[in-house]
Amino acid sequence: MASNLVRLYRAAADVQLCHPAAAPSGGMYVADEVLDSSGAFSSLIRLSSSGSVTWGKEIDLSGEGGFDVLPRIASNTTHVAVSFEYGADAIVLYDASGTKIWHTSLPLSHESSTSTPPWTVSHIALASDNSVFVVGSVTATGPGDAVLSKLNAATGAVTWSVNLRPTGWSASGYYPGAVAVMSGGDVVVVVRSAGVAAYVMRLSGTDG
């Protein structure tokens, strides 16, 4: 049975989707998608353990690609990261007080510093050192290849990226699923191969 029930309500707007993550002192973060008469925007809210609002941040996504905005969220004991899918082209890292540390625009490149293949953010994970791991789809190298990227904790720049389709395998399409950081720093990723099966991969968090 729930110990607290929180209703997220906005006047003259429609809260479409929420994703939660743990916050310090028994609280929680909530990333939500909101539609109103002017378009779509997303917000990040920190709630206390009793359900009261500690702080909230809004990102206006009007004109950024429509209404299909799906926020993803990941947290550790000191920070929280939010990604905005399709219309947002953004990953943002905040500290627990709501101060923005950095913002990274997508699409990300995994081929070289100059290439810019299309990128769709799927899931994100936040390591204990505040590095952000992002797994998403990229179509420039094949039909739906899945790519894992590590973002620098201080700047959000891409530290490294790896294509999750094994060398020599048919480019039948590899689609990203969930990603998680293990206690030792390695990364676990779920990848689905089109029409075949789902695979669980463990990669080094240091270099992929």
Tab-separated table of N, CA and C in Angstrom, residues 95-190:
chain	number	residue	atom	x	y	z
A	95	ASP	N	22.168	18.996	-10.422
A	95	ASP	CA	22.491	18.490	-9.099
A	95	ASP	C	21.205	18.405	-8.281
A	96	ALA	N	21.326	17.923	-7.050
A	96	ALA	CA	20.126	17.657	-6.253
A	96	ALA	C	19.376	18.919	-5.857
A	97	SER	N	20.019	20.092	-5.968
A	97	SER	CA	19.344	21.341	-5.646
A	97	SER	C	18.613	21.938	-6.839
A	98	GLY	N	18.742	21.295	-8.007
A	98	GLY	CA	18.084	21.791	-9.212
A	98	GLY	C	18.947	22.677	-10.076
A	99	THR	N	20.218	22.828	-9.732
A	99	THR	CA	21.139	23.620	-10.538
A	99	THR	C	21.581	22.824	-11.759
A	100	LYS	N	21.452	23.426	-12.941
A	100	LYS	CA	21.867	22.734	-14.160
A	100	LYS	C	23.382	22.710	-14.243
A	101	ILE	N	23.941	21.507	-14.457
A	101	ILE	CA	25.388	21.350	-14.599
A	101	ILE	C	25.798	21.493	-16.051
A	102	TRP	N	25.084	20.799	-16.940
A	102	TRP	CA	25.341	20.945	-18.369
A	102	TRP	C	24.138	20.490	-19.180
A	103	HIS	N	24.168	20.875	-20.439
A	103	HIS	CA	23.134	20.499	-21.404
A	103	HIS	C	23.836	20.073	-22.682
A	104	THR	N	23.475	18.928	-23.204
A	104	THR	CA	24.063	18.425	-24.439
A	104	THR	C	22.985	18.280	-25.491
A	105	SER	N	23.228	18.841	-26.668
A	105	SER	CA	22.276	18.714	-27.761
A	105	SER	C	22.593	17.485	-28.603
A	106	LEU	N	21.570	16.884	-29.150
A	106	LEU	CA	21.706	15.749	-30.040
A	106	LEU	C	21.374	16.232	-31.461
A	107	PRO	N	21.705	15.502	-32.513
A	107	PRO	CA	22.172	14.135	-32.518
A	107	PRO	C	23.624	14.003	-32.100
A	108	LEU	N	23.920	12.864	-31.487
A	108	LEU	CA	25.290	12.528	-31.135
A	108	LEU	C	25.937	11.751	-32.271
A	109	SER	N	27.254	11.826	-32.330
A	109	SER	CA	27.989	11.091	-33.341
A	109	SER	C	28.776	9.964	-32.697
A	110	HIS	N	28.746	8.802	-33.295
A	110	HIS	CA	29.601	7.725	-32.815
A	110	HIS	C	30.632	7.329	-33.860
A	111	GLU	N	30.599	7.997	-35.022
A	111	GLU	CA	31.535	7.641	-36.089
A	111	GLU	C	32.808	8.484	-36.037
A	112	SER	N	32.661	9.783	-35.907
A	112	SER	CA	33.802	10.682	-35.843
A	112	SER	C	33.325	12.002	-35.266
A	113	SER	N	34.238	12.921	-35.064
A	113	SER	CA	33.869	14.206	-34.472
A	113	SER	C	33.075	15.073	-35.440
A	114	THR	N	33.035	14.707	-36.713
A	114	THR	CA	32.361	15.550	-37.696
A	114	THR	C	31.059	14.956	-38.207
A	115	SER	N	30.835	13.661	-37.990
A	115	SER	CA	29.610	13.052	-38.508
A	115	SER	C	28.458	13.300	-37.557
A	116	THR	N	27.267	13.405	-38.127
A	116	THR	CA	26.085	13.671	-37.303
A	116	THR	C	24.933	12.787	-37.740
A	117	PRO	N	25.006	11.483	-37.454
A	117	PRO	CA	23.900	10.611	-37.833
A	117	PRO	C	22.664	10.879	-36.994
A	118	PRO	N	21.484	10.540	-37.497
A	118	PRO	CA	20.263	10.724	-36.708
A	118	PRO	C	20.335	9.925	-35.416
A	119	TRP	N	19.812	10.463	-34.368
A	119	TRP	CA	19.922	9.851	-33.056
A	119	TRP	C	18.569	9.916	-32.355
A	120	THR	N	18.164	8.783	-31.792
A	120	THR	CA	16.961	8.755	-30.981
A	120	THR	C	17.329	8.253	-29.602
A	121	VAL	N	17.206	9.076	-28.605
A	121	VAL	CA	17.566	8.679	-27.263
A	121	VAL	C	16.606	7.613	-26.769
A	122	SER	N	17.121	6.562	-26.223
A	122	SER	CA	16.288	5.546	-25.594
A	122	SER	C	16.412	5.708	-24.085
A	123	HIS	N	17.165	4.844	-23.445
A	123	HIS	CA	17.320	4.930	-21.996
A	123	HIS	C	18.658	5.557	-21.630
A	124	ILE	N	18.714	6.090	-20.406
A	124	ILE	CA	19.963	6.639	-19.890
A	124	ILE	C	20.236	6.027	-18.526
A	125	ALA	N	21.506	6.054	-18.123
A	125	ALA	CA	21.907	5.613	-16.794
A	125	ALA	C	22.949	6.588	-16.276
A	126	LEU	N	22.957	6.811	-14.982
A	126	LEU	CA	23.858	7.780	-14.359
A	126	LEU	C	24.793	7.039	-13.412
A	127	ALA	N	26.092	7.144	-13.668
A	127	ALA	CA	27.091	6.473	-12.844
A	127	ALA	C	27.349	7.264	-11.557
A	128	SER	N	28.052	6.655	-10.634
A	128	SER	CA	28.320	7.312	-9.355
A	128	SER	C	29.221	8.524	-9.507
A	129	ASP	N	30.027	8.582	-10.590
A	129	ASP	CA	30.890	9.751	-10.830
A	129	ASP	C	30.202	10.799	-11.687
A	130	ASN	N	28.883	10.603	-11.958
A	130	ASN	CA	28.030	11.515	-12.736
A	130	ASN	C	28.237	11.430	-14.246
A	131	SER	N	28.991	10.441	-14.708
A	131	SER	CA	29.003	10.165	-16.138
A	131	SER	C	27.626	9.644	-16.539
A	132	VAL	N	27.182	10.031	-17.739
A	132	VAL	CA	25.879	9.592	-18.230
A	132	VAL	C	26.081	8.627	-19.392
A	133	PHE	N	25.422	7.472	-19.313
A	133	PHE	CA	25.440	6.502	-20.399
A	133	PHE	C	24.113	6.592	-21.146
A	134	VAL	N	24.205	6.695	-22.479
A	134	VAL	CA	23.033	6.839	-23.324
A	134	VAL	C	23.045	5.721	-24.355
A	135	VAL	N	21.928	5.020	-24.501
A	135	VAL	CA	21.823	4.017	-25.559
A	135	VAL	C	20.686	4.432	-26.482
A	136	GLY	N	20.988	4.496	-27.783
A	136	GLY	CA	19.998	4.981	-28.729
A	136	GLY	C	20.172	4.361	-30.096
A	137	SER	N	19.309	4.731	-31.029
A	137	SER	CA	19.351	4.216	-32.392
A	137	SER	C	20.025	5.209	-33.314
A	138	VAL	N	20.797	4.690	-34.247
A	138	VAL	CA	21.425	5.530	-35.256
A	138	VAL	C	21.281	4.825	-36.591
A	139	THR	N	20.877	5.559	-37.628
A	139	THR	CA	20.585	4.934	-38.914
A	139	THR	C	21.647	5.177	-39.967
A	140	ALA	N	22.654	6.002	-39.673
A	140	ALA	CA	23.656	6.330	-40.684
A	140	ALA	C	24.544	5.131	-41.016
A	141	THR	N	24.716	4.207	-40.087
A	141	THR	CA	25.604	3.069	-40.313
A	141	THR	C	24.846	1.801	-40.644
A	142	GLY	N	23.539	1.844	-40.695
A	142	GLY	CA	22.757	0.655	-40.983
A	142	GLY	C	21.342	0.844	-40.478
A	143	PRO	N	20.469	-0.116	-40.764
A	143	PRO	CA	19.062	0.021	-40.367
A	143	PRO	C	18.869	-0.191	-38.874
A	144	GLY	N	18.847	0.881	-38.151
A	144	GLY	CA	18.511	0.788	-36.739
A	144	GLY	C	19.606	0.270	-35.846
A	145	ASP	N	20.878	0.526	-36.160
A	145	ASP	CA	21.946	0.098	-35.265
A	145	ASP	C	21.780	0.745	-33.894
A	146	ALA	N	22.094	-0.016	-32.857
A	146	ALA	CA	22.068	0.506	-31.495
A	146	ALA	C	23.468	0.940	-31.098
A	147	VAL	N	23.553	2.079	-30.435
A	147	VAL	CA	24.833	2.659	-30.054
A	147	VAL	C	24.796	3.038	-28.576
A	148	LEU	N	25.875	2.753	-27.878
A	148	LEU	CA	26.033	3.177	-26.486
A	148	LEU	C	27.092	4.266	-26.423
A	149	SER	N	26.758	5.396	-25.795
A	149	SER	CA	27.706	6.494	-25.623
A	149	SER	C	27.856	6.838	-24.154
A	150	LYS	N	29.067	7.231	-23.792
A	150	LYS	CA	29.354	7.727	-22.446
A	150	LYS	C	29.598	9.224	-22.538
A	151	LEU	N	28.890	9.997	-21.712
A	151	LEU	CA	29.029	11.445	-21.698
A	151	LEU	C	29.849	11.872	-20.492
A	152	ASN	N	30.732	12.831	-20.712
A	152	ASN	CA	31.610	13.341	-19.666
A	152	ASN	C	30.812	13.953	-18.524
A	153	ALA	N	31.196	13.629	-17.289
A	153	ALA	CA	30.448	14.087	-16.120
A	153	ALA	C	30.475	15.597	-15.960
A	154	ALA	N	31.554	16.245	-16.366
A	154	ALA	CA	31.706	17.679	-16.138
A	154	ALA	C	31.140	18.533	-17.255
A	155	THR	N	31.160	18.002	-18.517
A	155	THR	CA	30.803	18.830	-19.668
A	155	THR	C	29.672	18.270	-20.514
A	156	GLY	N	29.394	16.976	-20.431
A	156	GLY	CA	28.401	16.353	-21.297
A	156	GLY	C	28.937	15.957	-22.653
A	157	ALA	N	30.229	16.205	-22.902
A	157	ALA	CA	30.823	15.807	-24.183
A	157	ALA	C	30.908	14.285	-24.273
A	158	VAL	N	30.890	13.780	-25.510
A	158	VAL	CA	30.979	12.336	-25.712
A	158	VAL	C	32.400	11.863	-25.410
A	159	THR	N	32.530	10.978	-24.422
A	159	THR	CA	33.834	10.403	-24.079
A	159	THR	C	34.175	9.274	-25.031
A	160	TRP	N	33.217	8.388	-25.276
A	160	TRP	CA	33.374	7.334	-26.267
A	160	TRP	C	31.999	6.821	-26.676
A	161	SER	N	31.966	6.150	-27.825
A	161	SER	CA	30.745	5.513	-28.314
A	161	SER	C	31.099	4.177	-28.939
A	162	VAL	N	30.191	3.211	-28.813
A	162	VAL	CA	30.398	1.908	-29.434
A	162	VAL	C	29.108	1.476	-30.129
A	163	ASN	N	29.291	0.861	-31.297
A	163	ASN	CA	28.167	0.252	-31.994
A	163	ASN	C	27.935	-1.126	-31.382
A	164	LEU	N	26.716	-1.408	-30.982
A	164	LEU	CA	26.426	-2.639	-30.261
A	164	LEU	C	26.144	-3.822	-31.176
A	165	ARG	N	26.228	-3.619	-32.497
A	165	ARG	CA	26.080	-4.754	-33.415
A	165	ARG	C	27.433	-5.441	-33.563
A	166	PRO	N	27.524	-6.724	-33.221
A	166	PRO	CA	28.810	-7.422	-33.294
A	166	PRO	C	29.386	-7.415	-34.700
A	167	THR	N	30.703	-7.340	-34.793
A	167	THR	CA	31.398	-7.336	-36.076
A	167	THR	C	31.066	-8.609	-36.860
A	168	GLY	N	30.714	-8.427	-38.132
A	168	GLY	CA	30.418	-9.564	-38.982
A	168	GLY	C	28.971	-9.994	-38.983
A	169	TRP	N	28.165	-9.452	-38.075
A	169	TRP	CA	26.753	-9.807	-38.039
A	169	TRP	C	25.997	-9.017	-39.095
A	170	SER	N	24.946	-9.608	-39.615
A	170	SER	CA	24.131	-8.959	-40.623
A	170	SER	C	23.501	-7.688	-40.067
A	171	ALA	N	23.458	-6.649	-40.911
A	171	ALA	CA	22.874	-5.371	-40.500
A	171	ALA	C	21.349	-5.446	-40.575
A	172	SER	N	20.782	-6.341	-39.789
A	172	SER	CA	19.330	-6.524	-39.814
A	172	SER	C	18.606	-5.557	-38.901
A	173	GLY	N	19.371	-4.757	-38.181
A	173	GLY	CA	18.774	-3.775	-37.282
A	173	GLY	C	18.904	-4.199	-35.836
A	174	TYR	N	19.525	-3.360	-35.034
A	174	TYR	CA	19.694	-3.632	-33.614
A	174	TYR	C	19.140	-2.446	-32.854
A	175	TYR	N	18.129	-2.699	-32.051
A	175	TYR	CA	17.361	-1.624	-31.448
A	175	TYR	C	17.614	-1.572	-29.950
A	176	PRO	N	17.848	-0.387	-29.416
A	176	PRO	CA	18.253	-0.257	-28.012
A	176	PRO	C	17.109	-0.477	-27.048
A	177	GLY	N	17.451	-1.044	-25.899
A	177	GLY	CA	16.502	-1.189	-24.809
A	177	GLY	C	17.009	-0.455	-23.589
A	178	ALA	N	17.013	-1.114	-22.459
A	178	ALA	CA	17.402	-0.485	-21.204
A	178	ALA	C	18.914	-0.507	-21.023
A	179	VAL	N	19.395	0.385	-20.147
A	179	VAL	CA	20.811	0.426	-19.791
A	179	VAL	C	20.906	0.663	-18.294
A	180	ALA	N	21.890	0.028	-17.658
A	180	ALA	CA	22.091	0.184	-16.217
A	180	ALA	C	23.573	0.120	-15.917
A	181	VAL	N	23.982	0.813	-14.849
A	181	VAL	CA	25.371	0.801	-14.402
A	181	VAL	C	25.487	-0.130	-13.200
A	182	MET	N	26.434	-1.069	-13.258
A	182	MET	CA	26.656	-1.989	-12.160
A	182	MET	C	27.491	-1.334	-11.068
A	183	SER	N	27.525	-1.956	-9.909
A	183	SER	CA	28.231	-1.362	-8.770
A	183	SER	C	29.723	-1.204	-9.030
A	184	GLY	N	30.298	-2.070	-9.855
A	184	GLY	CA	31.717	-1.964	-10.168
A	184	GLY	C	32.032	-1.016	-11.302
A	185	GLY	N	31.001	-0.432	-11.934
A	185	GLY	CA	31.219	0.539	-12.994
A	185	GLY	C	30.960	0.033	-14.393
A	186	ASP	N	30.823	-1.293	-14.573
A	186	ASP	CA	30.479	-1.808	-15.894
A	186	ASP	C	29.037	-1.434	-16.245
A	187	VAL	N	28.720	-1.538	-17.546
A	187	VAL	CA	27.405	-1.151	-18.038
A	187	VAL	C	26.710	-2.373	-18.642
A	188	VAL	N	25.446	-2.553	-18.320
A	188	VAL	CA	24.645	-3.630	-18.891
A	188	VAL	C	23.603	-3.006	-19.817
A	189	VAL	N	23.523	-3.520	-21.049
A	189	VAL	CA	22.608	-2.990	-22.049
A	189	VAL	C	21.774	-4.128	-22.621
A	190	VAL	N	20.497	-3.864	-22.838
A	190	VAL	CA	19.624	-4.812	-23.527
A	190	VAL	C	19.418	-4.304	-24.948
